[in-house]
PDB file of C-alpha atoms and ligand atoms in Angstrom:
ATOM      1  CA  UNK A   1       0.000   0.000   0.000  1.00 57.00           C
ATOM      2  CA  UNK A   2       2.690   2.461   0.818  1.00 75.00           C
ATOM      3  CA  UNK A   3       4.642   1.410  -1.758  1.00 85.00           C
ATOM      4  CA  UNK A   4       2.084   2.168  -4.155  1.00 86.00           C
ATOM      5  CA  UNK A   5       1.486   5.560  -2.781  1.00 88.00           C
ATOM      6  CA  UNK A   6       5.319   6.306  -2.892  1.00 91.00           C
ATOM      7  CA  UNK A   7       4.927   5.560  -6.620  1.00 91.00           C
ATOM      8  CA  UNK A   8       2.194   7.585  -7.213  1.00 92.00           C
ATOM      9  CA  UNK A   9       3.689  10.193  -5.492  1.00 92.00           C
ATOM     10  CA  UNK A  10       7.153   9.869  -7.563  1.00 92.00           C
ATOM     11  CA  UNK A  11       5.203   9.858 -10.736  1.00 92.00           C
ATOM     12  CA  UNK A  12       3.368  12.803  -9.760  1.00 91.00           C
ATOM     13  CA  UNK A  13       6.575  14.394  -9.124  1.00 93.00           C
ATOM     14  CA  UNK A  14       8.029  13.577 -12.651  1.00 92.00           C
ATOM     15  CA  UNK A  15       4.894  15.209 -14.126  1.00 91.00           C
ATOM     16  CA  UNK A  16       4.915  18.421 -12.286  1.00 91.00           C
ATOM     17  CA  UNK A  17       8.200  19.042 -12.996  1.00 93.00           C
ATOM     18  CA  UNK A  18       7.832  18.331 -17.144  1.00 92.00           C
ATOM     19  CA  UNK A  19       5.222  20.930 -17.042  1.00 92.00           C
ATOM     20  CA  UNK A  20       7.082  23.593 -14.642  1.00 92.00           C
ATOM     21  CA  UNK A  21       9.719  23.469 -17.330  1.00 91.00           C
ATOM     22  CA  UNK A  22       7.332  23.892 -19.825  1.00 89.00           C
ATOM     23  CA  UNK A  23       5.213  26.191 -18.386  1.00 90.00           C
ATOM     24  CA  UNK A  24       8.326  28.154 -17.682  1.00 90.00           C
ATOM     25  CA  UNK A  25       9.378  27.821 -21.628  1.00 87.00           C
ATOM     26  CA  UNK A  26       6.079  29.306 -22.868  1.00 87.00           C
ATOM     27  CA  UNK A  27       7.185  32.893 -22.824  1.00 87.00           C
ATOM     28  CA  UNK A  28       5.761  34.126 -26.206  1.00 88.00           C
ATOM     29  CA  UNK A  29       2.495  36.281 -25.894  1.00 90.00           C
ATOM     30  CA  UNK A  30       0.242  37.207 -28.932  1.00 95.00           C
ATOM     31  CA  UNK A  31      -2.662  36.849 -30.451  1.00 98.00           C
ATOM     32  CA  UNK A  32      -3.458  32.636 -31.704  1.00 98.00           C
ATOM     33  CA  UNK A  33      -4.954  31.676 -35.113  1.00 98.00           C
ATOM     34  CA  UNK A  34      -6.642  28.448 -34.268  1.00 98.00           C
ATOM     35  CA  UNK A  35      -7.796  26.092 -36.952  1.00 98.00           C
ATOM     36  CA  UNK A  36     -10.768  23.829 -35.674  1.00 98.00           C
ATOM     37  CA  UNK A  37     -11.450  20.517 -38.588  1.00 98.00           C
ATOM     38  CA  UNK A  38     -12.403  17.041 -38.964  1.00 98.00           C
ATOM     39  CA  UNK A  39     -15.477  15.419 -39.801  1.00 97.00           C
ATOM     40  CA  UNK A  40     -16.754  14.654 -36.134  1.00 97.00           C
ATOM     41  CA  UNK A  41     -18.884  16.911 -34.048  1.00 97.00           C
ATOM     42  CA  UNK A  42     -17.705  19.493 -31.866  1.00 97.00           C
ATOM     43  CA  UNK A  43     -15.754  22.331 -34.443  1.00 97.00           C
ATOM     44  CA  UNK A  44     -18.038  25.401 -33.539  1.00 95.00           C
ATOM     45  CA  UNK A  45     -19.471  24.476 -30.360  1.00 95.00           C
ATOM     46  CA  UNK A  46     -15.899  24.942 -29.314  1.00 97.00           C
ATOM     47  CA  UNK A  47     -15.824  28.418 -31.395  1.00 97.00           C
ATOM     48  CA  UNK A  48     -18.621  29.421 -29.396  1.00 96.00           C
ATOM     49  CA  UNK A  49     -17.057  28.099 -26.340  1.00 97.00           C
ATOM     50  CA  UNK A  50     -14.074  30.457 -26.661  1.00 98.00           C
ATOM     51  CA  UNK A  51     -16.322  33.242 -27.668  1.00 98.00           C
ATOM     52  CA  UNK A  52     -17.943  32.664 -24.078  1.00 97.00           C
ATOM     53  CA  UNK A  53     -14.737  32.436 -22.509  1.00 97.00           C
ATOM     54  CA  UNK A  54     -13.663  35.713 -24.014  1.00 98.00           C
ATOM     55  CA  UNK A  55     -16.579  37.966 -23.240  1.00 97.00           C
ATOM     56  CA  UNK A  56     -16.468  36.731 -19.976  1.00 96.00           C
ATOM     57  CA  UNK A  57     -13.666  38.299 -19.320  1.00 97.00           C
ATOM     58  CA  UNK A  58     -14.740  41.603 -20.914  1.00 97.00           C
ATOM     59  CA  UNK A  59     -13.266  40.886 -24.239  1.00 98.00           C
ATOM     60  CA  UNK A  60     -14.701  42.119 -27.740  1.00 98.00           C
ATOM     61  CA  UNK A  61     -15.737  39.167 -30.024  1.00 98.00           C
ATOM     62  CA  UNK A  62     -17.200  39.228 -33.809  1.00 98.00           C
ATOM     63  CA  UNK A  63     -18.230  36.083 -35.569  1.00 97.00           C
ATOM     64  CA  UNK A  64     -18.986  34.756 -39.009  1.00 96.00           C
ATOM     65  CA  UNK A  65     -21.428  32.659 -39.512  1.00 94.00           C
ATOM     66  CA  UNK A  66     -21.116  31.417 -43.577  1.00 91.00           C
ATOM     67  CA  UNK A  67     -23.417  28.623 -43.703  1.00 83.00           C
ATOM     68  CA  UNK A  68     -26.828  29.641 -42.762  1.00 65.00           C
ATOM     69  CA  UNK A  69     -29.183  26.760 -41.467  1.00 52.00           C
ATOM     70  CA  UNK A  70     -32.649  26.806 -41.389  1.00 49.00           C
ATOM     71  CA  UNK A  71     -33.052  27.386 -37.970  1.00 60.00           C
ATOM     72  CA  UNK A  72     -31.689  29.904 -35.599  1.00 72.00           C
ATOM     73  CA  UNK A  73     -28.896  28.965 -33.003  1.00 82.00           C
ATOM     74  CA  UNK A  74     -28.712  29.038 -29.383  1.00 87.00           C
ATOM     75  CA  UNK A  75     -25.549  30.250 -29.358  1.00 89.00           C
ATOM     76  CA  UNK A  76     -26.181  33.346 -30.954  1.00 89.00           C
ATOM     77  CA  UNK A  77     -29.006  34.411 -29.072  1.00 90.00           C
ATOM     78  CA  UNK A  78     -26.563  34.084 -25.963  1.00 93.00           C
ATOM     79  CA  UNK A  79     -23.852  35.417 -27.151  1.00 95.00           C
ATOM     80  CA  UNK A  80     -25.356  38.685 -29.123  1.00 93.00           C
ATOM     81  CA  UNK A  81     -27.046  39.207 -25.921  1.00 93.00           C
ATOM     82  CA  UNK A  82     -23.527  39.010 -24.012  1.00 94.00           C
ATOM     83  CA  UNK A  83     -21.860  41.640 -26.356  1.00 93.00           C
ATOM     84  CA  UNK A  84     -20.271  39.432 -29.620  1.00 96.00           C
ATOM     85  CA  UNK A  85     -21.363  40.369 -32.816  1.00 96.00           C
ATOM     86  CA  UNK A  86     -22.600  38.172 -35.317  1.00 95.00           C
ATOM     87  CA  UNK A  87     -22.500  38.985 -38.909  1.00 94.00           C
ATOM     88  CA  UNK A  88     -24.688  35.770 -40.623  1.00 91.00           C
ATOM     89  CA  UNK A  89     -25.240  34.814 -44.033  1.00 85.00           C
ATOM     90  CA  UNK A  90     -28.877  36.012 -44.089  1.00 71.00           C
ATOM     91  CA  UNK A  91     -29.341  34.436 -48.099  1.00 66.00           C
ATOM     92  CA  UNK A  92     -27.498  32.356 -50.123  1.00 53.00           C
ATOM     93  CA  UNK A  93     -25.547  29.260 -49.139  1.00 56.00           C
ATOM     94  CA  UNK A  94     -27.693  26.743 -47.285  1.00 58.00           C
ATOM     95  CA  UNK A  95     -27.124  22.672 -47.927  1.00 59.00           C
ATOM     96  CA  UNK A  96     -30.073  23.220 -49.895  1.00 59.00           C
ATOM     97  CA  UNK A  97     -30.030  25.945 -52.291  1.00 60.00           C
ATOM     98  CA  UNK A  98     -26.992  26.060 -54.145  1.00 65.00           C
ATOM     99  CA  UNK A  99     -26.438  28.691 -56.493  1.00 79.00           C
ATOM    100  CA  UNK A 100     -23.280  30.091 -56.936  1.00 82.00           C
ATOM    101  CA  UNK A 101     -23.453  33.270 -57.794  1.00 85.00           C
ATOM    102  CA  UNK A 102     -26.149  34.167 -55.369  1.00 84.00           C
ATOM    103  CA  UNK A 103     -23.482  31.984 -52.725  1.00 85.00           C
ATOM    104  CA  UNK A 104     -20.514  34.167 -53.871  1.00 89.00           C
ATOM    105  CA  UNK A 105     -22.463  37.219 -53.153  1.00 89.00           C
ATOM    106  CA  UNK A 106     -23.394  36.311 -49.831  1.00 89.00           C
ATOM    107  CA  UNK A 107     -20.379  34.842 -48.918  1.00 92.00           C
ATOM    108  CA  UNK A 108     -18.393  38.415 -49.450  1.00 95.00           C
ATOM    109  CA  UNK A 109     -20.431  40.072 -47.972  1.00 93.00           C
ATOM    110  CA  UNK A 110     -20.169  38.611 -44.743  1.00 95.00           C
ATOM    111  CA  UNK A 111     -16.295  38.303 -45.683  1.00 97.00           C
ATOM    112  CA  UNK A 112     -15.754  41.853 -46.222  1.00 97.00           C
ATOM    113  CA  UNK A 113     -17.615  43.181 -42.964  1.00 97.00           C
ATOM    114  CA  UNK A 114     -15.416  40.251 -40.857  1.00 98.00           C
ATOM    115  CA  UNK A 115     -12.100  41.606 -43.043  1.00 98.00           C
ATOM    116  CA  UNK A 116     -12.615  45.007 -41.044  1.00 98.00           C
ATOM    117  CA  UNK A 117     -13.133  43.199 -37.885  1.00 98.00           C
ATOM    118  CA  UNK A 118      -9.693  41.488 -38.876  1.00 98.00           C
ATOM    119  CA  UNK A 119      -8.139  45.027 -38.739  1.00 98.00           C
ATOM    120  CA  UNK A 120      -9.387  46.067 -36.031  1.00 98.00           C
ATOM    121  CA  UNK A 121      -7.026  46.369 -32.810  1.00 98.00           C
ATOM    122  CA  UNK A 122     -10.126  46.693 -30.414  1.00 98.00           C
ATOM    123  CA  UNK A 123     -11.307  43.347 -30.901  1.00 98.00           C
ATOM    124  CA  UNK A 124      -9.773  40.607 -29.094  1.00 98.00           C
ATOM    125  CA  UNK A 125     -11.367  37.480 -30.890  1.00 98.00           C
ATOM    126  CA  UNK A 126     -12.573  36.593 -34.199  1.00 98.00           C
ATOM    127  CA  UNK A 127     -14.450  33.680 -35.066  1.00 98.00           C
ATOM    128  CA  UNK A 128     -14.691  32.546 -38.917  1.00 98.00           C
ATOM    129  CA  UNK A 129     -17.178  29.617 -38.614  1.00 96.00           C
ATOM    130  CA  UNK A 130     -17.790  27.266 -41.455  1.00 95.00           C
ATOM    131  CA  UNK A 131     -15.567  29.138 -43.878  1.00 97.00           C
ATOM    132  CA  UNK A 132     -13.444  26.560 -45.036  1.00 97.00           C
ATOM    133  CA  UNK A 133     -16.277  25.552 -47.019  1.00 93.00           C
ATOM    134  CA  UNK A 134     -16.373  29.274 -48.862  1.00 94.00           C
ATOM    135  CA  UNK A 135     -12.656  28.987 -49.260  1.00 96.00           C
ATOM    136  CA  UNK A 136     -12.651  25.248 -50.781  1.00 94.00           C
ATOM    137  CA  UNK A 137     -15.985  26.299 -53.229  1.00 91.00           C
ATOM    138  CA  UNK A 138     -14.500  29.285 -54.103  1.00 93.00           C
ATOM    139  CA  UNK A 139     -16.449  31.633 -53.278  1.00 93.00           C
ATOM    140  CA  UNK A 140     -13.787  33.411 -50.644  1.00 96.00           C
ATOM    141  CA  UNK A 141     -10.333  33.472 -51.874  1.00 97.00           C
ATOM    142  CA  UNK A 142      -8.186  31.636 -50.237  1.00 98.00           C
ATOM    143  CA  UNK A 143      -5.272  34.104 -50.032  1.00 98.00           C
ATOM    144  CA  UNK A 144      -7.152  37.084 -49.411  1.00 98.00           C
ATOM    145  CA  UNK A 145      -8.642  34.927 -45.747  1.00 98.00           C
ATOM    146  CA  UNK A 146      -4.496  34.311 -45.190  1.00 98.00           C
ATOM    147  CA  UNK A 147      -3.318  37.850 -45.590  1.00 98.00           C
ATOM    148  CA  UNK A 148      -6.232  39.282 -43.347  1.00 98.00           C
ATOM    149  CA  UNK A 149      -5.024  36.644 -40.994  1.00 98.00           C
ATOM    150  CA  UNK A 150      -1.533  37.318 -41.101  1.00 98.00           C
ATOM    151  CA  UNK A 151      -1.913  40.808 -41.110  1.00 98.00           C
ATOM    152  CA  UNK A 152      -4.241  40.708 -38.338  1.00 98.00           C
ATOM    153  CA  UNK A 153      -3.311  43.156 -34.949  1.00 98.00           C
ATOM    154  CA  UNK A 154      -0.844  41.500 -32.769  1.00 97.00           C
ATOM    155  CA  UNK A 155      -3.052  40.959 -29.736  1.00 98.00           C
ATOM    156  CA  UNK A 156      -6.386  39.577 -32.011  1.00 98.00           C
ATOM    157  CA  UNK A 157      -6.732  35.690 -31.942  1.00 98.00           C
ATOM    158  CA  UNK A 158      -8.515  34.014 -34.351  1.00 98.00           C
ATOM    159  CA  UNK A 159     -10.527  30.863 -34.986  1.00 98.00           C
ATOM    160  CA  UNK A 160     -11.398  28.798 -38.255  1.00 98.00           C
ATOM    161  CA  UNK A 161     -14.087  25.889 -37.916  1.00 98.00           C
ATOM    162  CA  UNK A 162     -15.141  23.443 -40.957  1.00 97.00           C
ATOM    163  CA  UNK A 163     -14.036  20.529 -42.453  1.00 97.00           C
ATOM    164  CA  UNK A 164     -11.029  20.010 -44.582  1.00 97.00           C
ATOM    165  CA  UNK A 165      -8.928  23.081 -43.676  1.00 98.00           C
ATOM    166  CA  UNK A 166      -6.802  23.871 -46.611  1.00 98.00           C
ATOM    167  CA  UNK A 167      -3.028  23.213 -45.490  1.00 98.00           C
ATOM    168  CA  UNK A 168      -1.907  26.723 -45.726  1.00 98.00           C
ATOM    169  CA  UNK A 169      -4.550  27.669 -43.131  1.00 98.00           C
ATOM    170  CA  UNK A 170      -2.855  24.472 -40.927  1.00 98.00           C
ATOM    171  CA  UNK A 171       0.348  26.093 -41.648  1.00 98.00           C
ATOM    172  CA  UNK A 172      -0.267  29.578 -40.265  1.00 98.00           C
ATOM    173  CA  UNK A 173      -2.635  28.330 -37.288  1.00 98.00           C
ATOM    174  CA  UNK A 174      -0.309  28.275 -33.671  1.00 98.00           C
ATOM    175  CA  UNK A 175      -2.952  25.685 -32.923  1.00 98.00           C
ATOM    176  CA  UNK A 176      -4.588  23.074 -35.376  1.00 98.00           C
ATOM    177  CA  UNK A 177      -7.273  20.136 -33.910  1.00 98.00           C
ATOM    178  CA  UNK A 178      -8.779  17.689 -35.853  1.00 98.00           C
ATOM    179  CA  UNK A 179     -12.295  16.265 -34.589  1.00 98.00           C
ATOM    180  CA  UNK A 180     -12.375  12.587 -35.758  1.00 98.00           C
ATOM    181  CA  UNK A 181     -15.699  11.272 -35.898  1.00 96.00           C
ATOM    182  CA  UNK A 182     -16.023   8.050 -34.067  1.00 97.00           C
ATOM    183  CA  UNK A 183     -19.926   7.592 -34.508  1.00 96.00           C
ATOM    184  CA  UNK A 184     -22.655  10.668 -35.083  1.00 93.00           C
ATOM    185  CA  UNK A 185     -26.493  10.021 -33.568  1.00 91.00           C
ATOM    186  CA  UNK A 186     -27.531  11.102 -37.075  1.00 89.00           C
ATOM    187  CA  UNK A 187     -26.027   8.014 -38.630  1.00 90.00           C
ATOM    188  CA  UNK A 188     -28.577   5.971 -36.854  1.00 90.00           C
ATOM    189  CA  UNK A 189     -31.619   8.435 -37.541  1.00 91.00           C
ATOM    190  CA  UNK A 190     -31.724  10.659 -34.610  1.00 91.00           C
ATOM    191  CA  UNK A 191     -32.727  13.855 -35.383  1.00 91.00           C
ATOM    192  CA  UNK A 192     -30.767  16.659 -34.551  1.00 89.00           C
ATOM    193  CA  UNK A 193     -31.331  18.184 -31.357  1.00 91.00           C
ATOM    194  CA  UNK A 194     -32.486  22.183 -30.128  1.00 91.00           C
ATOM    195  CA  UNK A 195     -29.956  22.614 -27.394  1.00 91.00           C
ATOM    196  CA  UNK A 196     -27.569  20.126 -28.494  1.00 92.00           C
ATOM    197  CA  UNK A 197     -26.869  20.644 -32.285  1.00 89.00           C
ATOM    198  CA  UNK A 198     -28.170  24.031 -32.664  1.00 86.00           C
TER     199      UNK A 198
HETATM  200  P1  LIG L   1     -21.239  21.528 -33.730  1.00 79.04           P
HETATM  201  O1  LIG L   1     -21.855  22.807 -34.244  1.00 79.04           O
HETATM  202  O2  LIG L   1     -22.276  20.660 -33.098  1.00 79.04           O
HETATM  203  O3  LIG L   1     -20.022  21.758 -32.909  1.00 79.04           O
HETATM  204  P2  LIG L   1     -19.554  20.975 -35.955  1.00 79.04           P
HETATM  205  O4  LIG L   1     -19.363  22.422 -36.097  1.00 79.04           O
HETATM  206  O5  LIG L   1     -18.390  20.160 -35.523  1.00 79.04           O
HETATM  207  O6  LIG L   1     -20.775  20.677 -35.001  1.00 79.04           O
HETATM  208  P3  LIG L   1     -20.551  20.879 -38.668  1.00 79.04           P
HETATM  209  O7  LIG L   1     -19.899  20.119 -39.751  1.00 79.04           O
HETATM  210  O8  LIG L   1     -20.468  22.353 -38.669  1.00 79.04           O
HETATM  211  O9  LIG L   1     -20.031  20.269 -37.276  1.00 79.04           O
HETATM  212  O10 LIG L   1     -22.038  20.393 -38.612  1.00 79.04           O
HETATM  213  C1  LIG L   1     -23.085  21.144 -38.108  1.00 79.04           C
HETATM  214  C2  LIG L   1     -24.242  20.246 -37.747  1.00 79.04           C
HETATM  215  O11 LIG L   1     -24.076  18.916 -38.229  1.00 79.04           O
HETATM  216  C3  LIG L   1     -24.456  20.097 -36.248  1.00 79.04           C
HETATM  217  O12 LIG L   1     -25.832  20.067 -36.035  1.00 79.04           O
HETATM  218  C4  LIG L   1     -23.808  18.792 -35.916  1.00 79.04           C
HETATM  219  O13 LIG L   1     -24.418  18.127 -34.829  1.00 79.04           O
HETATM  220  C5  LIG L   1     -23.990  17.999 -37.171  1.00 79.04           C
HETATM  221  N1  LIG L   1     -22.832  17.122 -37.356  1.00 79.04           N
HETATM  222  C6  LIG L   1     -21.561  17.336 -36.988  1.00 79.04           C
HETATM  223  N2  LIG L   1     -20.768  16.295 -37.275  1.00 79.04           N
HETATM  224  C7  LIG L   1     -21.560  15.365 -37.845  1.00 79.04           C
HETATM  225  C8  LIG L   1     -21.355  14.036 -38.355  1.00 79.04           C
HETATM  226  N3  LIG L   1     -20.156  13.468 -38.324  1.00 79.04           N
HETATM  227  N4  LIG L   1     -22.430  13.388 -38.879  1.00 79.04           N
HETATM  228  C9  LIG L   1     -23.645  13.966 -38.921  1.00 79.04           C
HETATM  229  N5  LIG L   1     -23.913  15.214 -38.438  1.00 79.04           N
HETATM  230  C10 LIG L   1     -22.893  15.906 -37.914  1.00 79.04           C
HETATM  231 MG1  LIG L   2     -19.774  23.784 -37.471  1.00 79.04          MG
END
């Protein structure tokens, strides 16, 4: 038994000081691009997640919203309320309709009114949800999203969500995840959820 604890206590040890060192390593401070992608579920809700973590501390936020579903979202009836600003693609790209040049319209628009966000040194946090798909259909050029990125003010952070983030995104992000999808309710028929999908 003491043995054990001794153990414990020695790997404990070990661990603590690994992340002292590290902790004491991480002296860098700026702004993070974050790149959130993968098929499985959980890309914006953690978007929104950092949005809440950032107006709770009195932070500015703005977020993108490019693909409009049909309903409205929880999280933006929150988060509006707590002082982010949403700028959503009111027409235009859906799953359903898909027309491109209508798409391309609304696509820029909400691009160019998050581009002045992106220049903006009084906003601490930008969120660009779902806009990997613009980028990979074309309607958003790809470049144009990295210079506004890279050009960004030093203190902004920044987060992508969507599936299949092009690689040059990956390469600028400080942080990249990748949600894998091990199974998805909707596979097996279950509708999705107020409260837990939107
Ligand atoms: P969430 O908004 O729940 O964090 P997400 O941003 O990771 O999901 P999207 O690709 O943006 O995923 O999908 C949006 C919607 O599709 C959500 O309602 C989500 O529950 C659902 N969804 C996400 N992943 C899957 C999947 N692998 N299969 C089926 N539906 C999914
Ligand atoms: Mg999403």
């Amino acid at each position: 038994m003491s043995d054990k604890f001794e153990q414990h206590q020695k790997r404990q040890e070990k661990i603590k000081k690994a992340v002292d060192e590290k902790v004491a390593k991480a002296t860098i401070e700026k702004g993070l691009f974050l790149v959130i992608t993968g098929n499985g579920k959980g890309k914006s809700t953690s978007a929104f997640g950092t949005v809440a973590r950032a107006v709770g501390h009195g932070q500015k936020a703005a977020v993108a919203q490019f693909v409009k579903g049909g309903w409205e979202c929880g999280e933006r009836n929150l988060l509006e309320n707590a002082g982010a600003t949403f700028f959503v693609m009111s027409t235009g790209f859906t799953w359903e309709t898909q027309n491109r040049e209508s798409d391309t319209q609304a696509a820029q628009a909400v691009w160019q009114d998050i581009k002045q966000c992106l220049s903006d040194d009084t906003i601490d946090l930008v969120v660009l949800d779902e806009i990997t798909y613009m980028i990979n259909y074309d309607y958003i050029d790809l470049d144009d999203v990295l210079m506004a990125i890279a050009n960004r003010p030093k203190e902004q952070s920044v987060i992508v969500t969507g599936r299949a983030a092009h690689r040059k995104l990956e390469e600028l992000a400080d942080t990249v995840s990748e949600v894998r999808n091990v199974k998805h309710a909707f596979d097996n028929g279950v509708k999705a959820r107020k409260g837990i999908d939107w």
